Amino acid sequence: MKISSSTERKIIYSVLFIAVALPLLFPIGWKTDVSGYTRMAYDLIEESPDESVVLISFDYDPSTMTEIQPMAEAQIEHAFKRNQRVIATALWPMGVQMAEQAFSSVIKNYPDKQYGIDYVNLGYKVGGMVTIQAMGRNLSEVYPADQGGTPYAELPMLKGINRLKDLAWISSLSSGTPGLKEWVMVAGDSYGVPVTGGCTAISAPGFFPYVNEQRQLYGLLGGLKAASEYEGLIDRIGPATMKMDAQSIAHLLILIFIAIGNVKAYVSRRRVAQ
Amino acid sequence: MKQIWLVLFIIFFVYALSAQSLLLKDVPWDDGKALELHWQFPAVPDSIQLSMSDRMGNPIDLSIPLSQSGMQVVRDLDPGQEYQIQATISFGDQQTSLTASSKTKEQWFYMHKMAFLILLLLICLAIIYYITAARHGKDFFIRRISGLDSMEEAIGRATEKGKPILFVPGIGDLDDIQTIASLTILSHLAQRSAEYNTELIVPCRFSMVLSAAREVVKEAFMKAGRLDAYKPDNVFYLTDDQFGYVAGIDGIMLREQPAANFFLGSFYAESLILAETGFSTGAIQTAGTAQAHQLPFFVVSCDYTLIGEELFAASAYLSRDPQQLGSLKGHDFGKLMVILLIIAGVILEIAGMSNLKDFIAGALK
Amino acid sequence: MTSFFTTFGIWLSALFTISIFSFLYKDNPLYKFSEQVFVGLSAAYWLVNIIYSIMIPNLFSKLIGDFSGNLILLIPAALGLMMLMRIHPATQWISRYPIAIMIGTTAGISMLRYMKSDILNQVTATMINPFAASSTGAVIGNILLIIGTLCGVYFFYFSKKQEGFFAVPSKIGIWFLMISFGATFGYTVMARISLLIGRLEFLLGNWLHLIK
Amino acid sequence: MKRSFPLVFAFIVGFLVLLAEFIPHRPFNDLISTLENWFMIISGFAILLGQISLIRVNSQIIAHKEENWQYHLAGMISFALMLIFGLLWGMREAPGLLGSGESFVNQMGMKPFDYLFTYAYMPLSATVFSLLAFFIASAAYRAFIIRGFESNLLMITAVIVIIGRTSIGSMLTGWLPESLRFWHIPNLADFIMEYPNTAAQRAIMISAGLGIVGSSLRIILGIERSYLGGDK
């Protein structure tokens, strides 16, 4: 039997489509282990004092929101739980919309949290590393006003917060440049503010060297799996947890594809040898 | 005996009482915007009232924890100013007041950045030295890059089969150094293929890359003395769109069945599609990129892969351009330094000495 | 009750999602159309955001609010306008000044930050006593970490012929790189699958209401 | 002349940044602080420039009726639509030239600009990269063939990580006794990430970092000047 390569491709595409769709329609509810990196990020937020002001930078766009949006929601919820006040910023213009969506989804469970007192959305600034460095000197110079045009000085929760050093922790949710790397380099290594963060699974392996005893990075959430682990740690049944079954099945399928492909290649190589 | 204990106790108590102090001093090696406040009390006080002000009498917000001794840094002060503190400390119904004053001073160097400065200077000087030396005609040794071995093999195979060679200069624009490195390698490849009279196809994503690539290939054909064989249409623009570009190359690979594919330059998500199609056509594949995320896909589906810096090294190796060569040697100096530092550091750590580590980390007191 | 606009919006999203997926079958007009719409929307989004997030608060508001106090901002504004001169070939050379300032600043800052974070701090993070770890696993891990880093850096050292003894660390370095590429491979598979799950969840849930 | 002055500018600015890192004394910090704010504004213009040239390229394609010009026309129409919506009624909290478009917000639930973002931009952006899941699946079957020791090493690691980062990994070896916990697949995956992967990534980081230090130095010293573009 000889299948043309384009048919072969289409079969593979269909199988993957079904394999992902089925567990979404009929959830299984498998449990997963929590990795050390996720726990480290969790501990940083858990151990920061009440009432402290923290910053989450939304450095991603809708293309990776499936992976990163759950982290944003989980971290905001965790900060709210610990009574910390959250500043949202963005190094990517689309990040502002992502921040808005994340807040509006978490706020449903925390109706008493008020804009300006418990959280603010300062919005997007261009410039990446240079801009973070400027924030380290003076936040209000970089952000003269929030999204709606309210001056920096008139936002109650920002009183006494003049520069990055005044924050308890910074988390960069990042899917590229500028993002977590720039925050680690400037806010972490240069200004000494604890930095944690989340990124797409693709960039995660490249960030692990920063998680070391120099504390360049406090833990790391890498991809949807880490987001679901985090949701587990703060007892939240969130969007990431609901997708893990589909993720597991798809991984299994990819492995099966690799196995079949290798067997096929082995057989055809032997045939050639004979 | 009891009396001796009593006397000792009184002496100790008096000493402890006299030990109460409040000290304000400049933070050393800084921008003159902070002072250190040190305090030492005979016991944990019941309350502390602090008032701090500058010379004009403007108050400055300050509070310290109720503890027997400690240190706190007061920030956001003005450099070169005199500041004073008045403290009223009460133990039960007993009250003491203390004062302290000091002036902020700004210095000309951050002492904790000494190692940073020294090492940065060393690396920079090495790079400058090697570039200058290379420009003055000194030829430096660079080891053979094994990924480049494919070039002869690829040309050989293509000539034998009468099929073309496909060269993809990545999806970066001309401002990406990976694209520049890729074009340097293209120049070499074009020259060899001109010598062997093998067709070379170069699809480009950006118009800037296109004109640069045409220039490079034409020059290479000229060098090989085969300008007559140069076909400008073999170096062409495909599309600006990332996936459209890859789909186009896919089509070329399936239609033309090139004997060898070169994917050199900056690649993103599309690397996998290229490598897969190329693999299925059975071509000899050579890939190279500094994009660490994409390397795995190239490694599993290509015969040769230039990993990260190897791309730049290959470019310097082939071009012998003094600037590239000199920089590469300078970076090599840095790598050697890193290796030696790590080895020394690990040995010292095992021996229980962390001076070197602290010095580099800027934590040495 | 969901409004007409919400329902319409979800159908629009579904249409765009499916048009992009149609590329899997083959490159077709619907895909090309959606793709150009994406490019157009993205450009407009950037433009509008630059105006509202940078130009207005950091430049115009300051100048309008307190012109004499912010006179110095006229310099970056002028440099910015010089940047726009790049559009026309005849005036292109003017844009070299703002570009030089931007590139110079970026070069200075990246040099410092990469030196500190990616070189010095990585060196000190590798200066560890491997035997100080609590478990056997961690001791082995730390030894691997030191050897792997050293051999990995050596792999990228181009000034020495890698023959005989000198080929050994380079070989070990490649092994470590391969393990790391394997990990990246695994993580990439994970990431791509996650994105697909996100889209299918939208199609099956928000659009078709099949997910409870 | 047209080239050497900008090079001097780049040198001065770059050198100032370097000095300010090591000198706490005035006026360096204030200078750099000003420079950083200027940088932000100039970058804003640079992005404007990028978008403007994109429009120019597209309108040329449309004007010359080049291949696929109709699609580019559709792109430009959506560009104009989004831009006009944004300028007239603003986005999110920020009001536009005609105020905040309350009547739209009442009807559509959000401003027209945000509506286009949510229902057109977002699905498009999110879907493009999800295509890669399919490509990976097909490449897994057709191209990820093990050949030789090094690619074996790569594939074995990949398999451990792919299994280890799912629930299946947790279940597969969840029965292992406490003494053998190291071999539990999720733990094994964590071990790989923490040690060998970190070592290799650190090596890549160090050598790439040296490359960046080198190229920055060349830019500041004016040896590298290709960024100025134009004539050679």
CSV table of C-alpha atoms in Angstrom, one decimal, chain B:
chain,number,residue,atom,x,y,z
B,1,MET,CA,30.7,35.5,96.3
B,2,LYS,CA,27.3,36.9,95.9
B,3,GLN,CA,28.7,40.4,96.2
B,4,ILE,CA,31.1,39.7,93.3
B,5,TRP,CA,28.2,38.7,91.2
B,6,LEU,CA,26.4,41.8,92.2
B,7,VAL,CA,29.3,44.0,91.3
B,8,LEU,CA,29.8,42.3,88.0
B,9,PHE,CA,26.1,42.6,87.3
B,10,ILE,CA,26.2,46.4,88.1
B,11,ILE,CA,29.2,46.9,85.9
B,12,PHE,CA,27.6,45.1,83.1
B,13,PHE,CA,24.4,47.0,83.5
B,14,VAL,CA,26.2,50.4,83.5
B,15,TYR,CA,28.2,49.3,80.5
B,16,ALA,CA,25.1,48.3,78.7
B,17,LEU,CA,23.5,51.6,79.5
B,18,SER,CA,26.4,53.5,78.3
B,19,ALA,CA,26.4,51.5,75.2
B,20,GLN,CA,23.3,53.2,74.0
B,21,SER,CA,24.0,55.1,70.9
B,22,LEU,CA,22.6,56.5,67.7
B,23,LEU,CA,24.9,56.9,64.7
B,24,LEU,CA,24.2,58.4,61.4
B,25,LYS,CA,26.8,57.9,58.6
B,26,ASP,CA,27.2,58.2,54.9
B,27,VAL,CA,26.7,55.0,52.8
B,28,PRO,CA,30.0,54.4,51.2
B,29,TRP,CA,30.6,54.2,47.4
B,30,ASP,CA,27.2,55.4,46.4
B,31,ASP,CA,25.4,58.3,44.7
B,32,GLY,CA,25.1,60.3,47.9
B,33,LYS,CA,21.4,59.8,48.3
B,34,ALA,CA,21.4,57.6,51.4
B,35,LEU,CA,22.6,57.5,55.0
B,36,GLU,CA,23.0,54.6,57.3
B,37,LEU,CA,21.3,54.8,60.7
B,38,HIS,CA,22.9,52.5,63.4
B,39,TRP,CA,21.4,52.1,66.8
B,40,GLN,CA,22.3,50.3,70.0
B,41,PHE,CA,20.2,50.4,73.1
B,42,PRO,CA,20.6,48.7,76.5
B,43,ALA,CA,17.4,46.9,76.1
B,44,VAL,CA,14.5,46.6,73.7
B,45,PRO,CA,12.8,50.0,74.1
B,46,ASP,CA,9.0,50.4,74.7
B,47,SER,CA,8.8,53.3,72.2
B,48,ILE,CA,11.0,55.2,69.9
B,49,GLN,CA,10.1,58.7,68.6
B,50,LEU,CA,12.2,59.8,65.7
B,51,SER,CA,12.4,63.0,63.9
B,52,MET,CA,14.8,63.5,61.0
B,53,SER,CA,15.3,66.7,59.1
B,54,ASP,CA,17.6,68.4,56.7
B,55,ARG,CA,19.4,71.6,57.4
B,56,MET,CA,16.5,73.8,56.4
B,57,GLY,CA,14.4,71.9,58.9
B,58,ASN,CA,12.2,70.0,56.4
B,59,PRO,CA,11.1,66.8,58.0
B,60,ILE,CA,11.9,63.4,56.5
B,61,ASP,CA,9.7,60.3,57.0
B,62,LEU,CA,11.5,57.7,59.0
B,63,SER,CA,10.7,54.9,61.4
B,64,ILE,CA,12.7,52.0,62.8
B,65,PRO,CA,11.6,48.8,64.3
B,66,LEU,CA,11.6,48.4,68.1
B,67,SER,CA,14.8,46.4,68.6
B,68,GLN,CA,17.8,46.6,70.8
B,69,SER,CA,20.2,47.2,67.9
B,70,GLY,CA,20.1,47.5,64.2
B,71,MET,CA,20.8,49.4,61.0
B,72,GLN,CA,18.6,51.0,58.5
B,73,VAL,CA,19.3,52.8,55.3
B,74,VAL,CA,17.5,56.1,54.8
B,75,ARG,CA,17.1,56.7,51.0
B,76,ASP,CA,16.0,59.5,48.7
B,77,LEU,CA,18.1,62.2,50.3
B,78,ASP,CA,19.9,64.9,48.5
B,79,PRO,CA,23.6,64.6,47.9
B,80,GLY,CA,26.0,66.8,49.8
B,81,GLN,CA,23.5,67.8,52.5
B,82,GLU,CA,23.6,67.8,56.3
B,83,TYR,CA,20.9,65.7,58.0
B,84,GLN,CA,20.1,65.3,61.7
B,85,ILE,CA,18.1,62.9,63.8
B,86,GLN,CA,16.6,63.4,67.2
B,87,ALA,CA,15.3,60.3,69.0
B,88,THR,CA,13.4,60.0,72.2
B,89,ILE,CA,13.6,56.5,73.5
B,90,SER,CA,11.6,55.3,76.5
B,91,PHE,CA,12.1,52.2,78.6
B,92,GLY,CA,9.2,52.0,81.0
B,93,ASP,CA,8.9,55.4,82.5
B,94,GLN,CA,12.5,56.3,81.8
B,95,GLN,CA,13.2,58.5,78.8
B,96,THR,CA,16.4,59.2,77.0
B,97,SER,CA,17.0,61.4,74.0
B,98,LEU,CA,19.8,61.0,71.5
B,99,THR,CA,20.9,63.0,68.5
B,100,ALA,CA,23.0,62.2,65.5
B,101,SER,CA,23.9,64.0,62.4
B,102,SER,CA,25.8,63.4,59.2
B,103,LYS,CA,26.3,64.6,55.7
B,104,THR,CA,25.6,62.7,52.5
B,105,LYS,CA,28.5,62.3,50.2
B,106,GLU,CA,28.6,61.2,46.6
B,107,GLN,CA,31.5,59.1,45.4
B,108,TRP,CA,33.2,58.6,42.0
B,109,PHE,CA,33.0,54.8,41.9
B,110,TYR,CA,30.7,52.0,42.8
B,111,MET,CA,33.2,49.8,44.6
B,112,HIS,CA,31.1,46.6,44.4
B,113,LYS,CA,31.3,46.9,40.6
B,114,MET,CA,35.1,46.6,40.6
B,115,ALA,CA,35.2,43.0,39.2
B,116,PHE,CA,32.5,43.9,36.7
B,117,LEU,CA,34.7,46.7,35.4
B,118,ILE,CA,37.9,44.8,35.3
B,119,LEU,CA,36.5,41.8,33.5
B,120,LEU,CA,34.5,44.0,31.0
B,121,LEU,CA,37.7,46.0,30.3
B,122,LEU,CA,39.7,42.9,29.8
B,123,ILE,CA,37.3,41.5,27.3
B,124,CYS,CA,36.9,44.8,25.4
B,125,LEU,CA,40.6,45.3,25.2
B,126,ALA,CA,41.1,41.8,23.9
B,127,ILE,CA,38.5,42.3,21.2
B,128,ILE,CA,40.1,45.7,20.2
B,129,TYR,CA,43.5,44.2,20.2
B,130,TYR,CA,42.6,41.2,18.0
B,131,ILE,CA,40.6,43.4,15.5
B,132,THR,CA,43.5,45.8,15.2
B,133,ALA,CA,46.0,42.9,14.8
B,134,ALA,CA,43.8,41.2,12.2
B,135,ARG,CA,43.5,44.5,10.3
B,136,HIS,CA,47.2,44.7,10.2
B,137,GLY,CA,47.4,41.5,8.4
B,138,LYS,CA,47.9,39.0,11.2
B,139,ASP,CA,46.2,35.8,10.3
B,140,PHE,CA,44.5,34.0,13.1
B,141,PHE,CA,43.8,30.3,13.4
B,142,ILE,CA,40.2,29.2,13.5
B,143,ARG,CA,39.4,25.5,13.8
B,144,ARG,CA,37.6,23.7,11.1
B,145,ILE,CA,33.8,23.8,11.5
B,146,SER,CA,32.6,20.3,10.9
B,147,GLY,CA,29.3,21.5,9.6
B,148,LEU,CA,31.1,23.0,6.6
B,149,ASP,CA,32.3,19.6,5.4
B,150,SER,CA,28.9,19.2,3.9
B,151,MET,CA,29.7,21.8,1.3
B,152,GLU,CA,32.0,19.6,-0.8
B,153,GLU,CA,29.7,16.6,-0.4
B,154,ALA,CA,26.7,18.6,-1.4
B,155,ILE,CA,28.3,20.1,-4.5
B,156,GLY,CA,29.6,16.7,-5.4
B,157,ARG,CA,26.2,15.1,-5.0
B,158,ALA,CA,24.4,17.8,-6.9
B,159,THR,CA,26.9,17.7,-9.8
B,160,GLU,CA,26.6,13.9,-10.0
B,161,LYS,CA,22.8,14.0,-10.0
B,162,GLY,CA,22.5,17.1,-12.2
B,163,LYS,CA,20.1,18.6,-9.6
B,164,PRO,CA,20.3,22.1,-8.1
B,165,ILE,CA,21.4,23.2,-4.7
B,166,LEU,CA,18.9,25.2,-2.6
B,167,PHE,CA,20.2,27.9,-0.3
B,168,VAL,CA,17.8,29.6,2.2
B,169,PRO,CA,19.3,32.7,3.9
B,170,GLY,CA,16.8,32.6,6.8
B,171,ILE,CA,13.8,34.8,7.5
B,172,GLY,CA,15.7,37.7,9.0
B,173,ASP,CA,16.3,41.0,7.2
B,174,LEU,CA,19.7,42.4,6.4
B,175,ASP,CA,20.0,44.1,9.8
B,176,ASP,CA,20.3,40.6,11.4
B,177,ILE,CA,23.9,39.5,11.8
B,178,GLN,CA,22.8,35.9,11.2
B,179,THR,CA,21.7,36.9,7.7
B,180,ILE,CA,25.0,38.6,7.1
B,181,ALA,CA,26.9,35.5,8.2
B,182,SER,CA,24.6,33.4,6.0
B,183,LEU,CA,25.4,35.6,2.9
B,184,THR,CA,29.2,35.2,3.6
B,185,ILE,CA,28.7,31.4,3.5
B,186,LEU,CA,26.6,31.8,0.4
B,187,SER,CA,29.4,33.6,-1.3
B,188,HIS,CA,31.7,30.7,-0.8
B,189,LEU,CA,29.1,28.2,-1.8
B,190,ALA,CA,28.3,30.1,-5.0
B,191,GLN,CA,31.9,30.2,-6.0
B,192,ARG,CA,32.3,26.4,-5.6
B,193,SER,CA,29.1,25.7,-7.4
B,194,ALA,CA,30.1,28.0,-10.3
B,195,GLU,CA,33.3,26.1,-10.6
B,196,TYR,CA,31.4,22.8,-10.8
B,197,ASN,CA,28.7,24.3,-13.0
B,198,THR,CA,25.9,23.4,-10.5
B,199,GLU,CA,22.8,25.3,-10.4
B,200,LEU,CA,22.2,27.3,-7.2
B,201,ILE,CA,18.7,28.5,-6.1
B,202,VAL,CA,18.3,31.3,-3.5
B,203,PRO,CA,14.8,32.3,-2.6
B,204,CYS,CA,14.7,35.5,-0.4
B,205,ARG,CA,12.1,36.9,2.0
B,206,PHE,CA,13.1,40.6,1.9
B,207,SER,CA,13.9,42.8,-1.0
B,208,MET,CA,17.0,44.1,0.9
B,209,VAL,CA,18.2,40.5,1.3
B,210,LEU,CA,17.5,39.8,-2.3
B,211,SER,CA,19.7,42.6,-3.7
B,212,ALA,CA,22.5,41.7,-1.3
B,213,ALA,CA,22.2,38.0,-2.2
B,214,ARG,CA,22.3,38.8,-6.0
B,215,GLU,CA,25.3,40.9,-5.5
B,216,VAL,CA,27.1,38.2,-3.5
B,217,VAL,CA,26.3,35.4,-6.0
B,218,LYS,CA,27.2,37.5,-9.0
B,219,GLU,CA,30.5,38.4,-7.4
B,220,ALA,CA,31.2,34.8,-6.6
B,221,PHE,CA,30.5,33.7,-10.2
B,222,MET,CA,32.8,36.5,-11.4
B,223,LYS,CA,35.6,35.2,-9.1
B,224,ALA,CA,35.2,31.7,-10.5
B,225,GLY,CA,35.5,33.2,-13.9
B,226,ARG,CA,32.0,32.0,-14.9
B,227,LEU,CA,30.0,35.1,-15.1
B,228,ASP,CA,28.4,33.8,-18.2
B,229,ALA,CA,26.8,31.0,-16.1
B,230,TYR,CA,25.3,33.5,-13.6
B,231,LYS,CA,21.5,33.5,-13.8
B,232,PRO,CA,20.0,36.4,-11.8
B,233,ASP,CA,16.6,34.7,-11.9
B,234,ASN,CA,17.9,31.9,-9.7
B,235,VAL,CA,18.2,34.4,-6.9
B,236,PHE,CA,14.6,35.7,-6.4
B,237,TYR,CA,12.1,37.3,-4.1
B,238,LEU,CA,9.4,35.0,-2.8
B,239,THR,CA,7.2,36.9,-0.3
B,240,ASP,CA,7.5,38.9,2.9
B,241,ASP,CA,5.1,36.7,4.7
B,242,GLN,CA,6.6,34.2,7.1
B,243,PHE,CA,4.5,31.2,6.4
B,244,GLY,CA,3.9,32.1,2.7
B,245,TYR,CA,7.7,32.1,2.3
B,246,VAL,CA,8.0,28.7,3.8
B,247,ALA,CA,5.1,27.3,1.7
B,248,GLY,CA,6.9,28.7,-1.4
B,249,ILE,CA,10.2,27.0,-0.5
B,250,ASP,CA,8.3,23.8,0.2
B,251,GLY,CA,6.9,24.0,-3.3
B,252,ILE,CA,10.4,24.5,-4.8
B,253,MET,CA,11.7,21.5,-2.9
B,254,LEU,CA,9.0,19.2,-4.1
B,255,ARG,CA,9.2,20.5,-7.7
B,256,GLU,CA,12.9,20.8,-8.2
B,257,GLN,CA,14.0,18.0,-5.8
B,258,PRO,CA,17.3,19.8,-5.0
B,259,ALA,CA,20.2,17.5,-4.2
B,260,ALA,CA,21.3,19.6,-1.2
B,261,ASN,CA,19.6,22.1,1.0
B,262,PHE,CA,21.3,24.8,3.0
B,263,PHE,CA,19.2,26.6,5.7
B,264,LEU,CA,21.5,29.2,7.2
B,265,GLY,CA,20.6,32.3,9.0
B,266,SER,CA,17.8,33.3,11.4
B,267,PHE,CA,14.9,30.9,11.6
B,268,TYR,CA,11.8,30.8,13.8
B,269,ALA,CA,8.8,28.6,14.0
B,270,GLU,CA,9.0,27.7,10.3
B,271,SER,CA,12.3,25.8,10.6
B,272,LEU,CA,10.5,22.6,11.2
B,273,ILE,CA,8.4,22.7,8.0
B,274,LEU,CA,11.5,23.3,5.9
B,275,ALA,CA,13.5,20.6,7.5
B,276,GLU,CA,10.7,18.1,7.3
B,277,THR,CA,10.0,18.7,3.6
B,278,GLY,CA,13.7,18.7,2.8
B,279,PHE,CA,14.1,15.4,4.7
B,280,SER,CA,11.3,13.8,2.8
B,281,THR,CA,12.9,14.7,-0.5
B,282,GLY,CA,16.1,12.9,0.6
B,283,ALA,CA,18.4,15.9,0.0
B,284,ILE,CA,21.7,16.4,2.0
B,285,GLN,CA,20.7,19.0,4.5
B,286,THR,CA,22.9,21.5,6.3
B,287,ALA,CA,21.3,24.0,8.7
B,288,GLY,CA,22.7,26.6,11.0
B,289,THR,CA,21.2,29.3,13.2
B,290,ALA,CA,21.8,31.1,16.4
B,291,GLN,CA,18.2,30.7,17.4
B,292,ALA,CA,18.6,28.1,20.1
B,293,HIS,CA,14.9,27.2,20.1
B,294,GLN,CA,15.0,26.0,16.5
B,295,LEU,CA,18.2,24.0,16.7
B,296,PRO,CA,16.6,20.8,17.9
B,297,PHE,CA,14.5,20.5,14.7
B,298,PHE,CA,17.4,21.0,12.5
B,299,VAL,CA,19.6,18.6,14.5
B,300,VAL,CA,17.0,15.7,14.1
B,301,SER,CA,16.2,16.3,10.4
B,302,CYS,CA,19.4,17.6,8.9
B,303,ASP,CA,22.7,15.9,8.2
B,304,TYR,CA,24.9,18.8,9.4
B,305,THR,CA,24.0,21.5,11.8
B,306,LEU,CA,26.0,24.6,12.7
B,307,ILE,CA,25.1,25.3,16.3
B,308,GLY,CA,24.8,28.9,17.5
B,309,GLU,CA,28.1,30.7,17.3
B,310,GLU,CA,29.4,28.1,14.8
B,311,LEU,CA,27.5,30.0,12.2
B,312,PHE,CA,29.5,33.2,12.8
B,313,ALA,CA,32.7,31.2,13.1
B,314,ALA,CA,32.0,29.6,9.8
B,315,SER,CA,31.5,33.0,8.3
B,316,ALA,CA,34.7,34.3,9.7
B,317,TYR,CA,36.5,31.1,8.7
B,318,LEU,CA,35.5,31.4,5.1
B,319,SER,CA,35.7,35.1,4.6
B,320,ARG,CA,38.9,35.8,6.6
B,321,ASP,CA,37.4,39.3,7.1
B,322,PRO,CA,39.6,41.0,9.7
B,323,GLN,CA,36.7,42.4,11.6
B,324,GLN,CA,34.9,39.1,12.0
B,325,LEU,CA,38.1,37.2,12.6
B,326,GLY,CA,39.3,39.7,15.2
B,327,SER,CA,36.0,39.7,17.1
B,328,LEU,CA,35.8,36.0,17.1
B,329,LYS,CA,39.3,35.8,18.6
B,330,GLY,CA,38.3,38.4,21.2
B,331,HIS,CA,35.2,36.3,22.1
B,332,ASP,CA,37.4,33.3,22.4
B,333,PHE,CA,39.6,35.1,24.9
B,334,GLY,CA,36.4,35.8,26.9
B,335,LYS,CA,35.5,32.1,26.8
B,336,LEU,CA,38.9,31.0,27.9
B,337,MET,CA,38.7,33.5,30.8
B,338,VAL,CA,35.3,32.2,31.8
B,339,ILE,CA,36.5,28.6,31.7
B,340,LEU,CA,39.5,29.4,33.9
B,341,LEU,CA,37.5,31.5,36.3
B,342,ILE,CA,34.9,28.7,36.8
B,343,ILE,CA,37.6,26.1,37.4
B,344,ALA,CA,39.4,28.3,39.9
B,345,GLY,CA,36.1,29.2,41.5
B,346,VAL,CA,35.0,25.6,41.9
B,347,ILE,CA,38.3,24.6,43.4
B,348,LEU,CA,38.2,27.5,45.9
B,349,GLU,CA,34.6,26.7,46.8
B,350,ILE,CA,35.5,23.1,47.5
B,351,ALA,CA,38.4,24.3,49.6
B,352,GLY,CA,35.9,26.4,51.5
B,353,MET,CA,37.0,29.8,50.3
B,354,SER,CA,34.5,32.0,48.5
B,355,ASN,CA,36.6,35.2,48.0
B,356,LEU,CA,36.8,34.9,44.3
B,357,LYS,CA,33.1,34.2,43.9
B,358,ASP,CA,32.2,37.1,46.2
B,359,PHE,CA,34.5,39.4,44.3
B,360,ILE,CA,33.0,38.7,41.0
B,361,ALA,CA,29.5,38.8,42.3
B,362,GLY,CA,30.3,42.2,43.9
B,363,ALA,CA,29.5,40.9,47.4
B,364,LEU,CA,33.0,41.1,48.8
B,365,LYS,CA,33.0,43.1,51.9
